[in-house]
């Protein structure tokens, strides 16, 4: 992370909470659920864990991270919150298949996230 306080604010805006037990001035543990935690690390902290150079995630595409939402409305609310706190929405075109809806955004450091809602009972037969 180039700016850890900004990133923490961004992730709080899209629904995560900070776990102070695993956070300090070089890292922040952001909790989305009991099973989904995202660690935000400054470049200096990340360099302790890797020998690879740290790329500028806003240049190449490195990874796409996806989270499920409770509803189509939640997909829009999370994406709108991301946009209002420094993210860039619609990095990829929104996907609307009726039974499944997703939108994507880029966080302030350039990592791509997709928020998806799906109604399993409405999946067309055969796939």
Short mmCIF file of C-alpha atoms in Angstrom, two decimals:
data_model
loop_
_atom_site.label_atom_id
_atom_site.label_comp_id
_atom_site.label_asym_id
_atom_site.label_seq_id
_atom_site.Cartn_x
_atom_site.Cartn_y
_atom_site.Cartn_z
CA UNK A 1 0.00 0.00 0.00
CA UNK A 2 1.27 3.40 -0.86
CA UNK A 3 -0.99 5.12 1.69
CA UNK A 4 -2.14 2.77 4.46
CA UNK A 5 -4.56 5.21 6.16
CA UNK A 6 -6.25 5.92 2.82
CA UNK A 7 -6.49 2.21 2.04
CA UNK A 8 -7.94 1.45 5.49
CA UNK A 9 -10.59 4.16 4.96
CA UNK A 10 -11.36 2.74 1.52
CA UNK A 11 -11.85 -0.82 2.81
CA UNK A 12 -13.97 0.39 5.72
CA UNK A 13 -16.21 2.21 3.22
CA UNK A 14 -16.85 -1.02 1.30
CA UNK A 15 -17.81 -2.93 4.45
CA UNK A 16 -14.66 -4.18 6.18
CA UNK A 17 -13.72 -3.46 9.77
CA UNK A 18 -10.20 -3.12 11.10
CA UNK A 19 -8.93 -5.73 13.54
CA UNK A 20 -6.58 -3.76 15.82
CA UNK A 21 -4.98 -6.96 17.14
CA UNK A 22 -3.27 -7.45 13.76
CA UNK A 23 -2.90 -3.81 12.70
CA UNK A 24 -0.24 -1.19 13.28
CA UNK A 25 1.37 1.66 11.35
CA UNK A 26 2.71 -0.79 8.71
CA UNK A 27 -0.29 -3.11 8.30
CA UNK A 28 -4.03 -3.38 8.71
CA UNK A 29 -6.10 -6.52 9.05
CA UNK A 30 -9.43 -5.77 7.38
CA UNK A 31 -12.29 -8.14 8.25
CA UNK A 32 -15.16 -8.74 5.83
CA UNK A 33 -16.57 -11.78 7.65
CA UNK A 34 -15.58 -14.53 10.08
CA UNK A 35 -13.83 -16.28 7.19
CA UNK A 36 -12.60 -13.42 5.00
CA UNK A 37 -9.76 -11.21 6.20
CA UNK A 38 -7.58 -9.04 3.97
CA UNK A 39 -4.14 -7.92 5.12
CA UNK A 40 -3.04 -4.50 3.89
CA UNK A 41 0.72 -3.99 4.11
CA UNK A 42 2.89 -1.02 3.33
CA UNK A 43 5.50 -1.68 0.67
CA UNK A 44 8.21 -1.67 3.35
CA UNK A 45 6.33 -4.32 5.35
CA UNK A 46 5.54 -6.44 2.27
CA UNK A 47 9.21 -6.43 1.26
CA UNK A 48 9.94 -8.45 4.44
CA UNK A 49 7.82 -11.30 3.01
CA UNK A 50 9.03 -11.36 -0.60
CA UNK A 51 12.21 -11.07 -2.60
CA UNK A 52 10.26 -10.09 -5.72
CA UNK A 53 9.98 -6.46 -6.74
CA UNK A 54 6.69 -4.81 -5.82
CA UNK A 55 4.90 -3.87 -9.04
CA UNK A 56 2.68 -0.89 -9.63
CA UNK A 57 -0.70 -2.65 -9.66
CA UNK A 58 -2.18 0.24 -11.65
CA UNK A 59 -0.03 -0.68 -14.67
CA UNK A 60 -0.30 -4.44 -15.32
CA UNK A 61 -3.23 -6.58 -14.23
CA UNK A 62 -2.14 -8.95 -11.49
CA UNK A 63 -5.20 -10.51 -9.89
CA UNK A 64 -8.96 -10.17 -9.64
CA UNK A 65 -10.43 -10.70 -6.18
CA UNK A 66 -14.12 -11.50 -5.82
CA UNK A 67 -16.54 -11.26 -2.92
CA UNK A 68 -20.18 -12.32 -2.75
CA UNK A 69 -22.89 -9.84 -1.88
CA UNK A 70 -26.33 -10.44 -0.35
CA UNK A 71 -28.26 -8.75 -3.18
CA UNK A 72 -28.05 -6.79 -6.42
CA UNK A 73 -28.57 -3.65 -4.33
CA UNK A 74 -25.57 -4.59 -2.16
CA UNK A 75 -23.41 -4.99 -5.28
CA UNK A 76 -24.30 -1.44 -6.30
CA UNK A 77 -23.88 -0.01 -2.78
CA UNK A 78 -20.42 -1.56 -2.33
CA UNK A 79 -19.25 -0.47 -5.78
CA UNK A 80 -20.60 3.05 -5.23
CA UNK A 81 -18.83 3.23 -1.84
CA UNK A 82 -15.60 2.11 -3.52
CA UNK A 83 -15.95 4.88 -6.09
CA UNK A 84 -16.71 7.56 -3.50
CA UNK A 85 -13.57 6.73 -1.48
CA UNK A 86 -10.93 6.74 -4.21
CA UNK A 87 -11.68 3.61 -6.20
CA UNK A 88 -12.40 3.41 -9.90
CA UNK A 89 -15.60 1.58 -10.87
CA UNK A 90 -16.30 -0.54 -13.93
CA UNK A 91 -12.73 -1.69 -14.56
CA UNK A 92 -14.51 -4.53 -16.34
CA UNK A 93 -17.99 -4.22 -17.80
CA UNK A 94 -20.82 -5.06 -15.36
CA UNK A 95 -22.14 -8.60 -15.77
CA UNK A 96 -25.90 -9.09 -15.61
CA UNK A 97 -27.20 -12.59 -16.32
CA UNK A 98 -30.48 -12.19 -14.43
CA UNK A 99 -29.68 -14.83 -11.80
CA UNK A 100 -26.17 -13.36 -11.36
CA UNK A 101 -25.02 -9.75 -11.23
CA UNK A 102 -21.55 -8.37 -10.72
CA UNK A 103 -19.59 -5.16 -10.91
CA UNK A 104 -15.88 -4.50 -10.54
CA UNK A 105 -13.71 -1.73 -9.19
CA UNK A 106 -10.08 -0.90 -8.64
CA UNK A 107 -8.90 0.01 -5.13
CA UNK A 108 -6.64 3.05 -4.59
CA UNK A 109 -3.54 0.90 -5.21
CA UNK A 110 -4.86 -0.61 -8.45
CA UNK A 111 -6.02 -4.05 -7.23
CA UNK A 112 -9.15 -5.25 -9.04
CA UNK A 113 -12.14 -6.41 -7.01
CA UNK A 114 -15.42 -7.87 -8.23
CA UNK A 115 -18.59 -7.90 -6.13
CA UNK A 116 -21.07 -10.57 -7.22
CA UNK A 117 -24.61 -11.53 -6.26
CA UNK A 118 -26.09 -14.83 -7.43
CA UNK A 119 -29.48 -16.48 -6.88
CA UNK A 120 -28.66 -20.22 -7.07
CA UNK A 121 -32.35 -21.16 -7.34
CA UNK A 122 -32.59 -19.22 -10.61
CA UNK A 123 -29.61 -20.75 -12.44
CA UNK A 124 -30.83 -22.02 -15.82
CA UNK A 125 -30.93 -25.80 -16.21
CA UNK A 126 -27.76 -27.20 -17.70
CA UNK A 127 -25.39 -24.63 -16.35
#
